Amino acid sequence: MKKFIFLLSFFLATNLIHSQENLVYHQKGIPIEFSVSNKEVYVEYSKNQKSAIKRITGHTFNYLFENSALVKTKFSGTYKKRKLILERNNLVKFKSIEPVLVYNDGTKQIANGKMHIKLKANNSIYKILKNISFTYERNKYENNLYLVDLGLSTFELFKLIDKLQKDNRIEYAEPNFIRLIKPHTNDPLTSSQWAIENNGYMGGKVDADMD
């Protein structure tokens, strides 16, 4: 009986380990690893489709910006399986669907198809990213640092960044993450700080705050 329980526990633990998806890129040889959420995905959609999204039953939408949200799906499985089911939905044609990445401190992060790349002096962004379609913004405060929009999926972006690590013309390259940080405080007087969140305290105007 004990042997059976041990084997069952081993099987369940092994199955759990293999069912957990991970994604990794490297920074100067050091792996930066994330687990892929098996509950949520990140979606972007056209602004005029928000009403259609509300009619999709069985999913929980946590809206982030005007045209994006985290979706807690009603089904399980790998990220690619859940993405495929969402893509087949007839009510909404999503502009993009990406995995929700969870760092080892529990912070959720989204890779939005962009990366930061710092070049060594006297190098061209066009030569380094030749044969790749991209747009970029030059950093105003640091020389040779660019925010590059590649429009790649998270998986493709991580592969490209790993490839760029081997290019001796760059200082570093890393994803431009959206980090979903939960603000918290143990300050008992937070509710009185109207500039942070104005709930009409002392006759103030509700929502006249910094958000």
mmCIF file of C-alpha atoms in Angstrom:
data_model
loop_
_atom_site.group_PDB
_atom_site.id
_atom_site.type_symbol
_atom_site.label_atom_id
_atom_site.label_comp_id
_atom_site.label_asym_id
_atom_site.label_seq_id
_atom_site.Cartn_x
_atom_site.Cartn_y
_atom_site.Cartn_z
ATOM 1 C CA MET A 1 0.000 0.000 0.000
ATOM 2 C CA LYS A 2 2.806 2.379 0.937
ATOM 3 C CA LYS A 3 4.574 1.534 -2.305
ATOM 4 C CA PHE A 4 1.405 2.304 -4.276
ATOM 5 C CA ILE A 5 0.957 5.664 -2.537
ATOM 6 C CA PHE A 6 4.595 6.544 -3.197
ATOM 7 C CA LEU A 7 4.319 5.667 -6.886
ATOM 8 C CA LEU A 8 1.079 7.629 -7.198
ATOM 9 C CA SER A 9 2.611 10.685 -5.518
ATOM 10 C CA PHE A 10 5.674 10.425 -7.753
ATOM 11 C CA PHE A 11 3.489 10.187 -10.867
ATOM 12 C CA LEU A 12 1.402 13.213 -9.889
ATOM 13 C CA ALA A 13 4.467 15.301 -9.040
ATOM 14 C CA THR A 14 6.186 14.332 -12.301
ATOM 15 C CA ASN A 15 3.053 15.106 -14.297
ATOM 16 C CA LEU A 16 2.746 18.516 -12.621
ATOM 17 C CA ILE A 17 6.364 19.367 -13.400
ATOM 18 C CA HIS A 18 5.974 18.430 -17.064
ATOM 19 C CA SER A 19 2.663 20.271 -17.382
ATOM 20 C CA GLN A 20 4.277 23.548 -16.297
ATOM 21 C CA GLU A 21 5.453 25.550 -19.298
ATOM 22 C CA ASN A 22 8.522 27.742 -19.035
ATOM 23 C CA LEU A 23 10.117 30.391 -21.213
ATOM 24 C CA VAL A 24 13.684 31.633 -20.913
ATOM 25 C CA TYR A 25 16.050 34.106 -22.536
ATOM 26 C CA HIS A 26 19.655 34.766 -21.588
ATOM 27 C CA GLN A 27 21.424 37.915 -20.480
ATOM 28 C CA LYS A 28 25.235 37.630 -20.616
ATOM 29 C CA GLY A 29 24.949 33.874 -20.241
ATOM 30 C CA ILE A 30 22.567 34.060 -17.283
ATOM 31 C CA PRO A 31 19.139 32.471 -17.877
ATOM 32 C CA ILE A 32 16.150 34.714 -17.161
ATOM 33 C CA GLU A 33 13.325 32.243 -16.688
ATOM 34 C CA PHE A 34 9.559 32.617 -16.456
ATOM 35 C CA SER A 35 6.734 30.181 -15.953
ATOM 36 C CA VAL A 36 3.804 30.518 -18.335
ATOM 37 C CA SER A 37 0.502 31.089 -16.549
ATOM 38 C CA ASN A 38 -1.857 28.170 -17.099
ATOM 39 C CA LYS A 39 -4.849 30.315 -16.151
ATOM 40 C CA GLU A 40 -4.504 33.627 -17.999
ATOM 41 C CA VAL A 41 -3.509 35.005 -21.384
ATOM 42 C CA TYR A 42 -3.008 38.578 -22.557
ATOM 43 C CA VAL A 43 -5.130 39.841 -25.455
ATOM 44 C CA GLU A 44 -5.272 43.003 -27.561
ATOM 45 C CA TYR A 45 -8.294 43.941 -29.658
ATOM 46 C CA SER A 46 -9.774 46.838 -31.599
ATOM 47 C CA LYS A 47 -11.397 49.532 -29.475
ATOM 48 C CA ASN A 48 -14.780 48.994 -31.116
ATOM 49 C CA GLN A 49 -14.808 45.318 -30.095
ATOM 50 C CA LYS A 50 -15.015 45.817 -26.339
ATOM 51 C CA SER A 51 -18.796 45.390 -26.344
ATOM 52 C CA ALA A 52 -18.420 42.111 -28.269
ATOM 53 C CA ILE A 53 -15.920 40.863 -25.698
ATOM 54 C CA LYS A 54 -18.445 41.388 -22.925
ATOM 55 C CA ARG A 55 -20.782 38.951 -24.683
ATOM 56 C CA ILE A 56 -18.242 36.118 -24.559
ATOM 57 C CA THR A 57 -19.388 33.817 -21.790
ATOM 58 C CA GLY A 58 -17.221 31.541 -19.712
ATOM 59 C CA HIS A 59 -14.173 33.810 -19.567
ATOM 60 C CA THR A 60 -13.195 36.473 -17.037
ATOM 61 C CA PHE A 61 -11.774 39.676 -18.558
ATOM 62 C CA ASN A 62 -9.574 41.930 -16.444
ATOM 63 C CA TYR A 63 -9.215 45.092 -18.553
ATOM 64 C CA LEU A 64 -5.767 46.679 -18.476
ATOM 65 C CA PHE A 65 -5.892 49.446 -21.055
ATOM 66 C CA GLU A 66 -8.498 50.674 -23.521
ATOM 67 C CA ASN A 67 -7.777 47.863 -25.965
ATOM 68 C CA SER A 68 -6.194 45.077 -23.902
ATOM 69 C CA ALA A 69 -7.037 42.686 -21.088
ATOM 70 C CA LEU A 70 -6.010 39.620 -19.157
ATOM 71 C CA VAL A 71 -8.314 36.706 -19.884
ATOM 72 C CA LYS A 72 -8.877 33.938 -17.385
ATOM 73 C CA THR A 73 -10.025 31.166 -19.670
ATOM 74 C CA LYS A 74 -12.634 28.548 -18.841
ATOM 75 C CA PHE A 75 -10.469 25.784 -20.298
ATOM 76 C CA SER A 76 -7.051 24.399 -19.393
ATOM 77 C CA GLY A 77 -4.138 23.069 -21.438
ATOM 78 C CA THR A 78 -0.984 24.514 -22.932
ATOM 79 C CA TYR A 79 -0.767 28.178 -23.876
ATOM 80 C CA LYS A 80 -0.852 27.308 -27.592
ATOM 81 C CA LYS A 81 -3.990 25.218 -27.121
ATOM 82 C CA ARG A 82 -5.776 28.008 -25.231
ATOM 83 C CA LYS A 83 -4.651 30.549 -27.824
ATOM 84 C CA LEU A 84 -6.039 28.409 -30.643
ATOM 85 C CA ILE A 85 -9.441 28.150 -28.965
ATOM 86 C CA LEU A 86 -9.606 31.934 -28.479
ATOM 87 C CA GLU A 87 -8.589 32.526 -32.100
ATOM 88 C CA ARG A 88 -11.479 30.348 -33.247
ATOM 89 C CA ASN A 89 -13.987 32.509 -31.371
ATOM 90 C CA ASN A 90 -16.527 33.979 -33.769
ATOM 91 C CA LEU A 91 -17.420 37.094 -31.751
ATOM 92 C CA VAL A 92 -13.995 38.754 -31.543
ATOM 93 C CA LYS A 93 -10.959 38.714 -33.805
ATOM 94 C CA PHE A 94 -8.112 39.490 -31.411
ATOM 95 C CA LYS A 95 -5.218 41.567 -32.725
ATOM 96 C CA SER A 96 -2.796 39.562 -30.606
ATOM 97 C CA ILE A 97 -2.797 36.861 -27.942
ATOM 98 C CA GLU A 98 0.309 36.423 -25.798
ATOM 99 C CA PRO A 99 1.239 34.324 -22.745
ATOM 100 C CA VAL A 100 1.235 35.787 -19.257
ATOM 101 C CA LEU A 101 4.729 35.241 -17.862
ATOM 102 C CA VAL A 102 5.274 34.814 -14.129
ATOM 103 C CA TYR A 103 8.679 35.722 -12.712
ATOM 104 C CA ASN A 104 10.132 33.941 -9.670
ATOM 105 C CA ASP A 105 8.918 36.748 -7.382
ATOM 106 C CA GLY A 106 5.339 36.156 -8.552
ATOM 107 C CA THR A 107 5.124 39.276 -10.716
ATOM 108 C CA LYS A 108 3.115 38.852 -13.918
ATOM 109 C CA GLN A 109 4.745 40.242 -17.052
ATOM 110 C CA ILE A 110 3.752 40.639 -20.684
ATOM 111 C CA ALA A 111 6.189 40.807 -23.588
ATOM 112 C CA ASN A 112 4.581 43.193 -26.081
ATOM 113 C CA GLY A 113 6.741 42.474 -29.136
ATOM 114 C CA LYS A 114 9.243 45.202 -28.275
ATOM 115 C CA MET A 115 12.774 45.155 -26.908
ATOM 116 C CA HIS A 116 15.399 47.499 -25.516
ATOM 117 C CA ILE A 117 18.731 47.252 -27.273
ATOM 118 C CA LYS A 118 21.931 49.085 -26.325
ATOM 119 C CA LEU A 119 24.566 49.275 -29.066
ATOM 120 C CA LYS A 120 28.258 49.692 -28.659
ATOM 121 C CA ALA A 121 29.660 52.918 -30.100
ATOM 122 C CA ASN A 122 29.722 53.445 -33.876
ATOM 123 C CA ASN A 123 27.226 50.721 -34.737
ATOM 124 C CA SER A 124 24.006 50.944 -36.727
ATOM 125 C CA ILE A 125 20.646 49.548 -35.637
ATOM 126 C CA TYR A 126 19.833 48.940 -39.309
ATOM 127 C CA LYS A 127 22.881 46.752 -39.848
ATOM 128 C CA ILE A 128 22.292 44.720 -36.695
ATOM 129 C CA LEU A 129 18.597 44.130 -37.483
ATOM 130 C CA LYS A 130 18.945 43.822 -41.239
ATOM 131 C CA ASN A 131 16.287 41.726 -42.994
ATOM 132 C CA ILE A 132 13.942 42.305 -40.019
ATOM 133 C CA SER A 133 10.947 44.641 -40.167
ATOM 134 C CA PHE A 134 10.967 47.089 -37.252
ATOM 135 C CA THR A 135 10.422 50.639 -36.037
ATOM 136 C CA TYR A 136 12.301 52.264 -33.193
ATOM 137 C CA GLU A 137 12.542 55.162 -30.771
ATOM 138 C CA ARG A 138 15.920 56.506 -29.738
ATOM 139 C CA ASN A 139 16.352 57.056 -25.987
ATOM 140 C CA LYS A 140 16.578 60.776 -25.236
ATOM 141 C CA TYR A 141 18.883 60.414 -22.252
ATOM 142 C CA GLU A 142 21.254 57.561 -23.073
ATOM 143 C CA ASN A 143 23.324 57.248 -26.221
ATOM 144 C CA ASN A 144 22.910 54.162 -28.427
ATOM 145 C CA LEU A 145 19.870 52.875 -26.509
ATOM 146 C CA TYR A 146 16.755 52.095 -28.564
ATOM 147 C CA LEU A 147 13.228 50.859 -27.961
ATOM 148 C CA VAL A 148 12.549 48.636 -30.966
ATOM 149 C CA ASP A 149 9.072 47.519 -32.032
ATOM 150 C CA LEU A 150 9.363 44.226 -33.905
ATOM 151 C CA GLY A 151 5.790 42.977 -33.713
ATOM 152 C CA LEU A 152 7.038 39.513 -32.780
ATOM 153 C CA SER A 153 5.336 36.925 -30.630
ATOM 154 C CA THR A 154 6.821 36.317 -27.182
ATOM 155 C CA PHE A 155 8.435 33.078 -28.337
ATOM 156 C CA GLU A 156 9.984 34.713 -31.412
ATOM 157 C CA LEU A 157 11.171 37.701 -29.378
ATOM 158 C CA PHE A 158 12.975 35.515 -26.836
ATOM 159 C CA LYS A 159 14.699 33.578 -29.638
ATOM 160 C CA LEU A 160 15.870 36.799 -31.303
ATOM 161 C CA ILE A 161 17.201 38.195 -28.028
ATOM 162 C CA ASP A 162 19.183 35.018 -27.411
ATOM 163 C CA LYS A 163 20.629 35.324 -30.910
ATOM 164 C CA LEU A 164 21.580 38.973 -30.350
ATOM 165 C CA GLN A 165 23.493 38.079 -27.168
ATOM 166 C CA LYS A 166 26.148 36.568 -29.438
ATOM 167 C CA ASP A 167 26.553 39.792 -31.442
ATOM 168 C CA ASN A 168 29.636 41.676 -30.195
ATOM 169 C CA ARG A 169 28.246 44.946 -31.578
ATOM 170 C CA ILE A 170 25.673 45.265 -28.796
ATOM 171 C CA GLU A 171 25.913 45.863 -25.056
ATOM 172 C CA TYR A 172 22.637 44.123 -24.263
ATOM 173 C CA ALA A 173 19.156 43.345 -25.530
ATOM 174 C CA GLU A 174 16.120 42.562 -23.387
ATOM 175 C CA PRO A 175 12.320 42.441 -23.759
ATOM 176 C CA ASN A 176 10.265 45.532 -23.045
ATOM 177 C CA PHE A 177 7.940 44.059 -20.431
ATOM 178 C CA ILE A 178 4.602 45.280 -19.158
ATOM 179 C CA ARG A 179 4.902 44.468 -15.438
ATOM 180 C CA LEU A 180 1.625 43.987 -13.611
ATOM 181 C CA ILE A 181 2.527 45.219 -10.144
ATOM 182 C CA LYS A 182 -0.074 45.226 -7.377
ATOM 183 C CA PRO A 183 0.283 48.398 -5.304
ATOM 184 C CA HIS A 184 0.114 47.744 -1.571
ATOM 185 C CA THR A 185 0.845 49.592 1.651
ATOM 186 C CA ASN A 186 0.509 49.169 5.390
ATOM 187 C CA ASP A 187 -0.153 52.891 5.868
ATOM 188 C CA PRO A 188 -3.430 53.149 7.863
ATOM 189 C CA LEU A 189 -3.978 56.682 6.531
ATOM 190 C CA THR A 190 -3.864 55.741 2.830
ATOM 191 C CA SER A 191 -7.594 56.385 2.440
ATOM 192 C CA SER A 192 -7.010 59.977 3.545
ATOM 193 C CA GLN A 193 -4.428 60.663 0.814
ATOM 194 C CA TRP A 194 -6.796 62.120 -1.757
ATOM 195 C CA ALA A 195 -4.012 62.751 -4.286
ATOM 196 C CA ILE A 196 -3.538 58.969 -4.665
ATOM 197 C CA GLU A 197 -7.201 58.011 -4.766
ATOM 198 C CA ASN A 198 -9.894 60.572 -4.165
ATOM 199 C CA ASN A 199 -13.000 58.984 -2.694
ATOM 200 C CA GLY A 200 -14.576 62.298 -1.775
ATOM 201 C CA TYR A 201 -12.650 62.581 1.497
ATOM 202 C CA MET A 202 -13.467 65.837 3.367
ATOM 203 C CA GLY A 203 -15.742 66.978 0.558
ATOM 204 C CA GLY A 204 -13.250 66.386 -2.256
ATOM 205 C CA LYS A 205 -14.200 65.559 -5.833
ATOM 206 C CA VAL A 206 -14.326 61.814 -6.431
ATOM 207 C CA ASP A 207 -11.576 60.536 -8.775
ATOM 208 C CA ALA A 208 -9.773 63.897 -8.923
ATOM 209 C CA ASP A 209 -6.454 62.132 -8.341
ATOM 210 C CA MET A 210 -3.318 60.786 -10.000
ATOM 211 C CA ASP A 211 -4.806 57.310 -10.677
#
